[in-house]
């Protein structure tokens, strides 16, 4: 019996170490990492774009604070996802093959480029280039890997059932590459022609992807039953994807002359105006969906990571409006954007405080349980 106990104690310690436990809170932390939401980098996207919007209305100190928070959150999430990949690779792989979760991973691509674009405003071009390179590599892997797995992999149920608002993050990630290319092209004039071509190509791919994803989402909503729990916050990315497409279009039109810019500028600016109008039209519809979900169907309102998928579109709409107003000489659009910055900032503050409260409550509960 003593020998059996002697062998079981090291075994239990070994299992605890494998779970990442270094103390009484280790198992809880490891469990949180194992269940980590695939789209949590939307937190960085939202913080980075709200920082940009606040900077555009000349609140530089507040913008710097938001930028610092965004950088800190980015670092923490990189560590958490790396840990998840190393310790819980099966769970990560399962998410990459799930139609309702796989495209949420594109938040990493968008986070790299949104944060990089904001850093470029302060002159940190090297950091922008590094983040753009990381985002591009991730975009390549996800853009080909996820569709191939969904098309060629096993299907326990039809893929259409899993189509939801997270699919639009594929568009957002693609358009974020166009934004990064415009930033680097302006910063490095010797590479302007290549950067301009890359920006136009990425914008064009993102535009076509938006049409494809919008068609799939509409088919799913019209043909299959829609429950209150199905209309999750990522459906706001329907508008966020139009907003970042408009943002990229405005940045492309503002680039110095290059062959790709000269060829694409009329189309890019024209479609930018069209998409801005469509994105504006979507806002009341998305609010109505939320009213039906929470007021009519009484789905509880509380903090959840997908809420950042509401904050990002609100912030991006503000910045895109400001940029389009300047690029297309539409001052009223720019004025709407400057006013909307406060909407994005308010939403960010509410969700950020709710996140801190939820994390603090979870930490306190874990401490009491231990």
mmCIF file of C-alpha atoms in Angstrom:
data_model
loop_
_atom_site.group_PDB
_atom_site.id
_atom_site.type_symbol
_atom_site.label_atom_id
_atom_site.label_comp_id
_atom_site.label_asym_id
_atom_site.label_seq_id
_atom_site.Cartn_x
_atom_site.Cartn_y
_atom_site.Cartn_z
ATOM 1 C CA UNK A 1 0.000 0.000 0.000
ATOM 2 C CA UNK A 2 2.817 2.362 0.879
ATOM 3 C CA UNK A 3 4.471 1.556 -2.444
ATOM 4 C CA UNK A 4 1.232 2.323 -4.291
ATOM 5 C CA UNK A 5 0.935 5.720 -2.549
ATOM 6 C CA UNK A 6 4.579 6.455 -3.297
ATOM 7 C CA UNK A 7 3.971 5.933 -7.000
ATOM 8 C CA UNK A 8 0.661 7.842 -7.094
ATOM 9 C CA UNK A 9 1.975 11.046 -5.482
ATOM 10 C CA UNK A 10 4.619 11.703 -8.188
ATOM 11 C CA UNK A 11 2.014 10.830 -10.824
ATOM 12 C CA UNK A 12 -0.390 13.445 -9.470
ATOM 13 C CA UNK A 13 2.417 16.005 -9.386
ATOM 14 C CA UNK A 14 3.313 15.138 -12.960
ATOM 15 C CA UNK A 15 -0.266 15.627 -14.142
ATOM 16 C CA UNK A 16 -0.428 18.952 -12.280
ATOM 17 C CA UNK A 17 2.771 20.130 -13.951
ATOM 18 C CA UNK A 18 1.497 19.088 -17.381
ATOM 19 C CA UNK A 19 -1.600 21.211 -16.800
ATOM 20 C CA UNK A 20 0.639 24.209 -16.184
ATOM 21 C CA UNK A 21 0.046 24.281 -12.428
ATOM 22 C CA UNK A 22 2.666 26.082 -10.394
ATOM 23 C CA UNK A 23 0.420 26.908 -7.436
ATOM 24 C CA UNK A 24 -3.146 26.776 -6.197
ATOM 25 C CA UNK A 25 -4.397 28.845 -9.146
ATOM 26 C CA UNK A 26 -2.522 26.835 -11.793
ATOM 27 C CA UNK A 27 -5.341 24.445 -12.794
ATOM 28 C CA UNK A 28 -7.863 27.277 -13.081
ATOM 29 C CA UNK A 29 -5.496 29.321 -15.222
ATOM 30 C CA UNK A 30 -4.685 26.329 -17.403
ATOM 31 C CA UNK A 31 -8.390 25.652 -17.821
ATOM 32 C CA UNK A 32 -8.983 29.245 -18.896
ATOM 33 C CA UNK A 33 -6.202 29.002 -21.464
ATOM 34 C CA UNK A 34 -7.567 25.705 -22.741
ATOM 35 C CA UNK A 35 -10.983 27.300 -23.317
ATOM 36 C CA UNK A 36 -9.551 30.564 -24.673
ATOM 37 C CA UNK A 37 -11.888 32.174 -27.190
ATOM 38 C CA UNK A 38 -10.294 32.003 -30.683
ATOM 39 C CA UNK A 39 -11.231 35.613 -31.451
ATOM 40 C CA UNK A 40 -9.905 37.314 -28.333
ATOM 41 C CA UNK A 41 -7.506 39.447 -30.400
ATOM 42 C CA UNK A 42 -10.600 41.531 -31.205
ATOM 43 C CA UNK A 43 -9.744 43.201 -27.887
ATOM 44 C CA UNK A 44 -6.523 44.501 -29.457
ATOM 45 C CA UNK A 45 -8.309 45.428 -32.688
ATOM 46 C CA UNK A 46 -10.888 47.458 -30.764
ATOM 47 C CA UNK A 47 -8.337 49.161 -28.534
ATOM 48 C CA UNK A 48 -6.031 49.989 -31.434
ATOM 49 C CA UNK A 49 -8.723 51.509 -33.639
ATOM 50 C CA UNK A 50 -10.295 53.499 -30.798
ATOM 51 C CA UNK A 51 -6.800 54.827 -30.036
ATOM 52 C CA UNK A 52 -6.529 55.883 -33.686
ATOM 53 C CA UNK A 53 -9.917 57.585 -33.584
ATOM 54 C CA UNK A 54 -9.107 59.449 -30.382
ATOM 55 C CA UNK A 55 -5.810 60.536 -31.952
ATOM 56 C CA UNK A 56 -7.731 61.864 -34.973
ATOM 57 C CA UNK A 57 -9.738 64.208 -32.741
ATOM 58 C CA UNK A 58 -6.487 65.407 -31.126
ATOM 59 C CA UNK A 59 -6.766 63.732 -27.718
ATOM 60 C CA UNK A 60 -3.150 62.601 -27.923
ATOM 61 C CA UNK A 61 -2.593 61.687 -24.255
ATOM 62 C CA UNK A 62 -5.684 59.481 -24.100
ATOM 63 C CA UNK A 63 -4.713 57.930 -27.413
ATOM 64 C CA UNK A 64 -1.280 57.076 -25.999
ATOM 65 C CA UNK A 65 -2.868 55.418 -22.959
ATOM 66 C CA UNK A 66 -5.116 53.313 -25.187
ATOM 67 C CA UNK A 67 -2.141 52.380 -27.353
ATOM 68 C CA UNK A 68 -0.222 51.202 -24.284
ATOM 69 C CA UNK A 69 -3.206 49.103 -23.186
ATOM 70 C CA UNK A 70 -3.463 47.623 -26.670
ATOM 71 C CA UNK A 71 0.230 46.694 -26.721
ATOM 72 C CA UNK A 72 -0.038 45.131 -23.266
ATOM 73 C CA UNK A 73 -3.118 43.110 -24.220
ATOM 74 C CA UNK A 74 -1.409 41.979 -27.425
ATOM 75 C CA UNK A 75 1.577 40.663 -25.461
ATOM 76 C CA UNK A 76 -0.585 38.828 -22.935
ATOM 77 C CA UNK A 77 -2.689 37.221 -25.664
ATOM 78 C CA UNK A 78 0.358 36.107 -27.659
ATOM 79 C CA UNK A 79 1.658 34.337 -24.548
ATOM 80 C CA UNK A 80 -1.756 32.804 -23.818
ATOM 81 C CA UNK A 81 -2.275 31.512 -27.364
ATOM 82 C CA UNK A 82 1.284 30.180 -27.509
ATOM 83 C CA UNK A 83 0.633 28.324 -24.260
ATOM 84 C CA UNK A 84 -2.626 26.981 -25.663
ATOM 85 C CA UNK A 85 -0.912 25.770 -28.829
ATOM 86 C CA UNK A 86 1.845 24.049 -26.837
ATOM 87 C CA UNK A 87 -0.274 22.473 -24.080
ATOM 88 C CA UNK A 88 -3.699 22.107 -25.658
ATOM 89 C CA UNK A 89 -2.969 21.640 -29.322
ATOM 90 C CA UNK A 90 -5.925 19.314 -29.842
ATOM 91 C CA UNK A 91 -8.368 21.953 -28.634
ATOM 92 C CA UNK A 92 -6.754 24.568 -30.865
ATOM 93 C CA UNK A 93 -6.883 22.203 -33.839
ATOM 94 C CA UNK A 94 -10.549 21.467 -33.132
ATOM 95 C CA UNK A 95 -11.343 25.200 -33.198
ATOM 96 C CA UNK A 96 -9.540 25.560 -36.529
ATOM 97 C CA UNK A 97 -11.861 22.926 -37.998
ATOM 98 C CA UNK A 98 -15.093 24.322 -36.530
ATOM 99 C CA UNK A 99 -17.060 26.497 -39.001
ATOM 100 C CA UNK A 100 -18.496 28.646 -36.214
ATOM 101 C CA UNK A 101 -15.081 29.408 -34.659
ATOM 102 C CA UNK A 102 -12.297 28.965 -37.221
ATOM 103 C CA UNK A 103 -12.539 32.399 -38.847
ATOM 104 C CA UNK A 104 -12.295 34.107 -35.461
ATOM 105 C CA UNK A 105 -8.551 33.381 -35.611
ATOM 106 C CA UNK A 106 -8.258 36.125 -38.238
ATOM 107 C CA UNK A 107 -8.528 38.592 -35.353
ATOM 108 C CA UNK A 108 -4.787 38.006 -34.895
ATOM 109 C CA UNK A 109 -4.117 39.204 -38.455
ATOM 110 C CA UNK A 110 -6.254 42.295 -38.015
ATOM 111 C CA UNK A 111 -4.827 43.017 -34.561
ATOM 112 C CA UNK A 112 -1.275 43.013 -35.954
ATOM 113 C CA UNK A 113 -2.116 45.494 -38.690
ATOM 114 C CA UNK A 114 -4.500 47.774 -36.788
ATOM 115 C CA UNK A 115 -1.965 48.064 -33.981
ATOM 116 C CA UNK A 116 0.840 48.506 -36.516
ATOM 117 C CA UNK A 117 -0.996 51.321 -38.306
ATOM 118 C CA UNK A 118 -1.460 53.140 -35.009
ATOM 119 C CA UNK A 119 2.235 52.678 -34.113
ATOM 120 C CA UNK A 120 3.193 54.134 -37.495
ATOM 121 C CA UNK A 121 1.373 57.337 -36.538
ATOM 122 C CA UNK A 122 3.985 57.775 -33.803
ATOM 123 C CA UNK A 123 6.829 56.932 -36.193
ATOM 124 C CA UNK A 124 7.455 53.310 -35.162
ATOM 125 C CA UNK A 125 7.740 51.998 -38.719
ATOM 126 C CA UNK A 126 9.976 49.080 -37.782
ATOM 127 C CA UNK A 127 7.357 47.756 -35.385
ATOM 128 C CA UNK A 128 4.689 48.273 -38.053
ATOM 129 C CA UNK A 129 6.686 46.270 -40.585
ATOM 130 C CA UNK A 130 7.306 43.456 -38.089
ATOM 131 C CA UNK A 131 3.635 43.215 -37.174
ATOM 132 C CA UNK A 132 2.622 43.367 -40.842
ATOM 133 C CA UNK A 133 4.973 40.486 -41.654
ATOM 134 C CA UNK A 134 3.555 38.388 -38.799
ATOM 135 C CA UNK A 135 0.025 39.212 -39.880
ATOM 136 C CA UNK A 136 0.738 38.320 -43.494
ATOM 137 C CA UNK A 137 2.195 34.918 -42.585
ATOM 138 C CA UNK A 138 -0.822 34.166 -40.383
ATOM 139 C CA UNK A 139 -3.172 35.372 -43.113
ATOM 140 C CA UNK A 140 -1.592 33.034 -45.674
ATOM 141 C CA UNK A 141 -1.854 30.042 -43.343
ATOM 142 C CA UNK A 142 -5.442 30.774 -42.340
ATOM 143 C CA UNK A 143 -6.749 31.922 -45.738
ATOM 144 C CA UNK A 144 -5.826 28.630 -47.365
ATOM 145 C CA UNK A 145 -5.795 26.280 -44.379
ATOM 146 C CA UNK A 146 -9.244 27.030 -42.947
ATOM 147 C CA UNK A 147 -11.257 26.801 -46.215
ATOM 148 C CA UNK A 148 -9.417 23.639 -47.265
ATOM 149 C CA UNK A 149 -10.130 22.001 -43.932
ATOM 150 C CA UNK A 150 -13.801 22.991 -44.018
ATOM 151 C CA UNK A 151 -14.214 21.787 -47.604
ATOM 152 C CA UNK A 152 -12.082 18.638 -47.528
ATOM 153 C CA UNK A 153 -12.260 17.649 -43.859
ATOM 154 C CA UNK A 154 -14.873 15.550 -42.033
ATOM 155 C CA UNK A 155 -18.330 17.085 -41.650
ATOM 156 C CA UNK A 156 -20.301 15.974 -38.602
ATOM 157 C CA UNK A 157 -22.934 18.502 -39.732
ATOM 158 C CA UNK A 158 -23.313 20.819 -42.767
ATOM 159 C CA UNK A 159 -20.817 23.684 -42.820
ATOM 160 C CA UNK A 160 -23.650 26.142 -43.519
ATOM 161 C CA UNK A 161 -24.952 25.604 -39.967
ATOM 162 C CA UNK A 162 -21.727 27.121 -38.621
ATOM 163 C CA UNK A 163 -21.668 30.202 -40.850
ATOM 164 C CA UNK A 164 -21.974 33.303 -38.670
ATOM 165 C CA UNK A 165 -20.602 36.796 -38.172
ATOM 166 C CA UNK A 166 -17.073 35.570 -37.439
ATOM 167 C CA UNK A 167 -16.678 34.768 -41.146
ATOM 168 C CA UNK A 168 -16.543 38.509 -41.846
ATOM 169 C CA UNK A 169 -13.324 38.666 -39.800
ATOM 170 C CA UNK A 170 -11.682 36.980 -42.811
ATOM 171 C CA UNK A 171 -12.548 40.144 -44.754
ATOM 172 C CA UNK A 172 -11.328 42.376 -41.929
ATOM 173 C CA UNK A 173 -7.987 40.578 -41.763
ATOM 174 C CA UNK A 174 -7.543 40.858 -45.528
ATOM 175 C CA UNK A 175 -8.347 44.571 -45.609
ATOM 176 C CA UNK A 176 -6.001 45.148 -42.679
ATOM 177 C CA UNK A 177 -3.173 43.944 -44.941
ATOM 178 C CA UNK A 178 -4.151 46.645 -47.439
ATOM 179 C CA UNK A 179 -4.010 49.249 -44.656
ATOM 180 C CA UNK A 180 -0.558 48.052 -43.588
ATOM 181 C CA UNK A 181 0.685 48.210 -47.187
ATOM 182 C CA UNK A 182 -0.458 51.834 -47.530
ATOM 183 C CA UNK A 183 1.326 52.780 -44.320
ATOM 184 C CA UNK A 184 4.594 51.117 -45.356
ATOM 185 C CA UNK A 185 4.378 52.519 -48.890
ATOM 186 C CA UNK A 186 4.170 56.080 -47.605
ATOM 187 C CA UNK A 187 6.931 55.480 -45.045
ATOM 188 C CA UNK A 188 9.291 53.868 -47.585
ATOM 189 C CA UNK A 189 8.992 55.816 -50.868
ATOM 190 C CA UNK A 190 11.558 53.580 -52.552
ATOM 191 C CA UNK A 191 9.087 50.703 -52.233
ATOM 192 C CA UNK A 192 6.004 52.747 -53.105
ATOM 193 C CA UNK A 193 5.138 50.962 -56.367
ATOM 194 C CA UNK A 194 5.289 47.518 -54.760
ATOM 195 C CA UNK A 195 3.377 48.627 -51.668
ATOM 196 C CA UNK A 196 0.699 50.324 -53.783
ATOM 197 C CA UNK A 197 0.233 47.164 -55.838
ATOM 198 C CA UNK A 198 0.033 45.048 -52.670
ATOM 199 C CA UNK A 199 -2.529 47.416 -51.168
ATOM 200 C CA UNK A 200 -4.747 47.383 -54.251
ATOM 201 C CA UNK A 201 -4.539 43.600 -54.593
ATOM 202 C CA UNK A 202 -5.347 42.985 -50.912
ATOM 203 C CA UNK A 203 -8.233 45.468 -51.067
ATOM 204 C CA UNK A 204 -9.604 43.753 -54.179
ATOM 205 C CA UNK A 205 -9.430 40.291 -52.609
ATOM 206 C CA UNK A 206 -11.115 41.604 -49.470
ATOM 207 C CA UNK A 207 -13.875 43.198 -51.534
ATOM 208 C CA UNK A 208 -14.670 39.928 -53.318
ATOM 209 C CA UNK A 209 -14.496 37.997 -50.038
ATOM 210 C CA UNK A 210 -17.047 40.379 -48.534
ATOM 211 C CA UNK A 211 -19.512 39.583 -51.307
ATOM 212 C CA UNK A 212 -18.946 35.832 -50.894
ATOM 213 C CA UNK A 213 -19.253 35.860 -47.093
ATOM 214 C CA UNK A 214 -22.281 38.170 -47.145
ATOM 215 C CA UNK A 215 -24.022 35.773 -49.530
ATOM 216 C CA UNK A 216 -23.255 32.767 -47.315
ATOM 217 C CA UNK A 217 -24.426 34.533 -44.163
ATOM 218 C CA UNK A 218 -27.646 35.695 -45.815
ATOM 219 C CA UNK A 219 -28.379 32.172 -47.082
ATOM 220 C CA UNK A 220 -27.756 30.748 -43.611
ATOM 221 C CA UNK A 221 -30.073 33.320 -41.973
ATOM 222 C CA UNK A 222 -32.863 32.816 -44.500
ATOM 223 C CA UNK A 223 -32.771 29.032 -44.908
ATOM 224 C CA UNK A 224 -32.021 27.809 -41.392
ATOM 225 C CA UNK A 225 -33.726 28.541 -38.100
ATOM 226 C CA UNK A 226 -32.355 31.602 -36.304
ATOM 227 C CA UNK A 227 -32.405 31.332 -32.537
ATOM 228 C CA UNK A 228 -31.678 34.178 -30.142
ATOM 229 C CA UNK A 229 -28.377 32.590 -29.139
ATOM 230 C CA UNK A 230 -27.323 32.491 -32.808
ATOM 231 C CA UNK A 231 -27.292 36.284 -33.224
ATOM 232 C CA UNK A 232 -24.034 36.721 -31.362
ATOM 233 C CA UNK A 233 -21.987 39.975 -31.177
ATOM 234 C CA UNK A 234 -19.696 39.015 -34.115
ATOM 235 C CA UNK A 235 -22.578 39.766 -36.470
ATOM 236 C CA UNK A 236 -21.581 43.388 -35.936
ATOM 237 C CA UNK A 237 -18.491 42.594 -37.998
ATOM 238 C CA UNK A 238 -20.871 42.696 -40.976
ATOM 239 C CA UNK A 239 -20.618 46.461 -40.555
ATOM 240 C CA UNK A 240 -17.023 46.382 -39.325
ATOM 241 C CA UNK A 241 -15.929 44.686 -42.538
ATOM 242 C CA UNK A 242 -17.490 47.455 -44.626
ATOM 243 C CA UNK A 243 -15.857 50.061 -42.397
ATOM 244 C CA UNK A 244 -12.321 48.698 -42.710
ATOM 245 C CA UNK A 245 -12.827 48.302 -46.472
ATOM 246 C CA UNK A 246 -13.758 52.001 -46.588
ATOM 247 C CA UNK A 247 -10.757 52.834 -44.377
ATOM 248 C CA UNK A 248 -8.403 50.938 -46.676
ATOM 249 C CA UNK A 249 -9.967 52.579 -49.743
ATOM 250 C CA UNK A 250 -9.418 56.044 -48.283
ATOM 251 C CA UNK A 251 -5.801 55.215 -47.407
ATOM 252 C CA UNK A 252 -5.173 53.859 -50.919
ATOM 253 C CA UNK A 253 -6.629 56.959 -52.562
ATOM 254 C CA UNK A 254 -4.390 59.158 -50.401
ATOM 255 C CA UNK A 255 -1.167 57.372 -51.411
ATOM 256 C CA UNK A 256 1.314 59.144 -53.713
ATOM 257 C CA UNK A 257 0.990 58.423 -57.409
ATOM 258 C CA UNK A 258 1.899 54.915 -58.540
ATOM 259 C CA UNK A 259 0.646 52.816 -61.479
ATOM 260 C CA UNK A 260 -1.625 50.642 -59.316
ATOM 261 C CA UNK A 261 -3.073 53.697 -57.579
ATOM 262 C CA UNK A 262 -3.767 55.525 -60.830
ATOM 263 C CA UNK A 263 -5.567 52.482 -62.237
ATOM 264 C CA UNK A 264 -7.657 51.716 -59.155
ATOM 265 C CA UNK A 265 -8.366 55.095 -57.512
ATOM 266 C CA UNK A 266 -11.760 55.860 -59.180
ATOM 267 C CA UNK A 267 -13.100 52.378 -58.433
ATOM 268 C CA UNK A 268 -11.687 52.266 -54.915
ATOM 269 C CA UNK A 269 -13.067 55.652 -53.894
ATOM 270 C CA UNK A 270 -16.442 55.025 -55.549
ATOM 271 C CA UNK A 271 -16.927 51.663 -53.870
ATOM 272 C CA UNK A 272 -15.693 53.198 -50.621
ATOM 273 C CA UNK A 273 -18.618 55.629 -50.699
ATOM 274 C CA UNK A 274 -21.037 52.817 -51.571
ATOM 275 C CA UNK A 275 -19.812 50.626 -48.722
ATOM 276 C CA UNK A 276 -19.874 53.505 -46.248
ATOM 277 C CA UNK A 277 -23.536 54.086 -47.092
ATOM 278 C CA UNK A 278 -24.308 50.361 -46.783
ATOM 279 C CA UNK A 279 -22.446 50.093 -43.472
ATOM 280 C CA UNK A 280 -24.390 53.066 -42.145
ATOM 281 C CA UNK A 281 -27.636 51.376 -43.186
ATOM 282 C CA UNK A 282 -26.605 48.216 -41.323
ATOM 283 C CA UNK A 283 -26.270 49.916 -37.930
ATOM 284 C CA UNK A 284 -30.034 50.218 -37.154
ATOM 285 C CA UNK A 285 -30.573 46.647 -38.368
ATOM 286 C CA UNK A 286 -27.868 45.319 -36.035
ATOM 287 C CA UNK A 287 -29.345 47.305 -33.146
ATOM 288 C CA UNK A 288 -32.746 45.761 -33.933
ATOM 289 C CA UNK A 289 -31.194 42.271 -33.832
ATOM 290 C CA UNK A 290 -29.738 43.068 -30.422
ATOM 291 C CA UNK A 291 -33.102 44.346 -29.176
ATOM 292 C CA UNK A 292 -34.803 41.145 -30.310
ATOM 293 C CA UNK A 293 -32.091 38.986 -28.743
ATOM 294 C CA UNK A 294 -31.876 40.677 -25.331
ATOM 295 C CA UNK A 295 -35.242 42.385 -24.819
ATOM 296 C CA UNK A 296 -37.701 40.170 -26.670
ATOM 297 C CA UNK A 297 -35.968 36.813 -26.173
ATOM 298 C CA UNK A 298 -34.411 37.829 -22.847
ATOM 299 C CA UNK A 299 -30.908 36.515 -23.466
ATOM 300 C CA UNK A 300 -28.902 37.777 -20.457
ATOM 301 C CA UNK A 301 -26.486 40.637 -21.025
ATOM 302 C CA UNK A 302 -23.063 40.101 -19.487
ATOM 303 C CA UNK A 303 -19.415 40.258 -20.362
ATOM 304 C CA UNK A 304 -18.194 37.770 -22.928
ATOM 305 C CA UNK A 305 -15.104 38.029 -25.182
ATOM 306 C CA UNK A 306 -17.153 38.318 -28.412
ATOM 307 C CA UNK A 307 -18.394 41.725 -27.202
ATOM 308 C CA UNK A 308 -15.137 43.171 -28.555
ATOM 309 C CA UNK A 309 -16.552 42.317 -31.973
ATOM 310 C CA UNK A 310 -19.076 45.108 -31.371
ATOM 311 C CA UNK A 311 -16.553 47.651 -30.132
ATOM 312 C CA UNK A 312 -14.201 47.247 -33.097
ATOM 313 C CA UNK A 313 -16.844 47.994 -35.777
ATOM 314 C CA UNK A 314 -18.001 51.069 -33.864
ATOM 315 C CA UNK A 315 -14.453 52.415 -33.641
ATOM 316 C CA UNK A 316 -13.617 51.475 -37.224
ATOM 317 C CA UNK A 317 -16.756 53.171 -38.523
ATOM 318 C CA UNK A 318 -15.622 56.403 -36.870
ATOM 319 C CA UNK A 319 -12.083 56.289 -38.272
ATOM 320 C CA UNK A 320 -13.241 55.171 -41.733
ATOM 321 C CA UNK A 321 -15.714 58.059 -41.866
ATOM 322 C CA UNK A 322 -13.017 60.574 -40.968
ATOM 323 C CA UNK A 323 -10.645 59.175 -43.591
ATOM 324 C CA UNK A 324 -13.301 58.920 -46.319
ATOM 325 C CA UNK A 325 -14.508 62.442 -45.616
ATOM 326 C CA UNK A 326 -11.013 63.742 -46.303
ATOM 327 C CA UNK A 327 -10.257 61.484 -49.279
ATOM 328 C CA UNK A 328 -13.579 62.003 -51.107
ATOM 329 C CA UNK A 329 -14.046 65.629 -50.012
ATOM 330 C CA UNK A 330 -17.237 64.825 -48.122
ATOM 331 C CA UNK A 331 -17.027 66.999 -44.986
ATOM 332 C CA UNK A 332 -20.330 65.796 -43.551
ATOM 333 C CA UNK A 333 -19.013 62.208 -43.559
ATOM 334 C CA UNK A 334 -15.913 63.378 -41.707
ATOM 335 C CA UNK A 335 -18.055 65.201 -39.142
ATOM 336 C CA UNK A 336 -20.102 62.057 -38.558
ATOM 337 C CA UNK A 337 -16.865 60.152 -37.986
ATOM 338 C CA UNK A 338 -15.513 62.643 -35.464
ATOM 339 C CA UNK A 339 -18.773 62.519 -33.509
ATOM 340 C CA UNK A 340 -18.844 58.721 -33.713
ATOM 341 C CA UNK A 341 -15.420 58.478 -32.071
ATOM 342 C CA UNK A 342 -17.200 59.124 -28.776
ATOM 343 C CA UNK A 343 -19.563 56.224 -29.442
ATOM 344 C CA UNK A 344 -16.629 53.901 -30.017
ATOM 345 C CA UNK A 345 -14.761 55.219 -26.980
ATOM 346 C CA UNK A 346 -17.811 54.836 -24.726
ATOM 347 C CA UNK A 347 -18.410 51.269 -25.923
ATOM 348 C CA UNK A 348 -14.735 50.434 -25.362
ATOM 349 C CA UNK A 349 -14.837 51.810 -21.809
ATOM 350 C CA UNK A 350 -18.002 49.869 -20.891
ATOM 351 C CA UNK A 351 -16.698 46.550 -22.240
ATOM 352 C CA UNK A 352 -13.209 47.050 -20.796
ATOM 353 C CA UNK A 353 -14.582 47.740 -17.311
ATOM 354 C CA UNK A 354 -16.902 44.732 -17.618
ATOM 355 C CA UNK A 355 -13.944 42.572 -18.641
ATOM 356 C CA UNK A 356 -11.873 43.706 -15.653
ATOM 357 C CA UNK A 357 -14.789 43.103 -13.298
ATOM 358 C CA UNK A 358 -15.370 39.610 -14.698
ATOM 359 C CA UNK A 359 -11.692 38.669 -14.501
ATOM 360 C CA UNK A 360 -11.422 40.051 -10.955
ATOM 361 C CA UNK A 361 -14.524 38.123 -9.878
ATOM 362 C CA UNK A 362 -13.163 34.916 -11.382
ATOM 363 C CA UNK A 363 -9.802 35.411 -9.674
ATOM 364 C CA UNK A 364 -11.519 36.065 -6.332
ATOM 365 C CA UNK A 365 -13.694 32.965 -6.682
ATOM 366 C CA UNK A 366 -10.624 30.858 -7.497
ATOM 367 C CA UNK A 367 -8.790 32.263 -4.491
ATOM 368 C CA UNK A 368 -11.690 31.437 -2.161
ATOM 369 C CA UNK A 369 -12.017 27.924 -3.586
ATOM 370 C CA UNK A 370 -8.327 27.241 -2.995
#
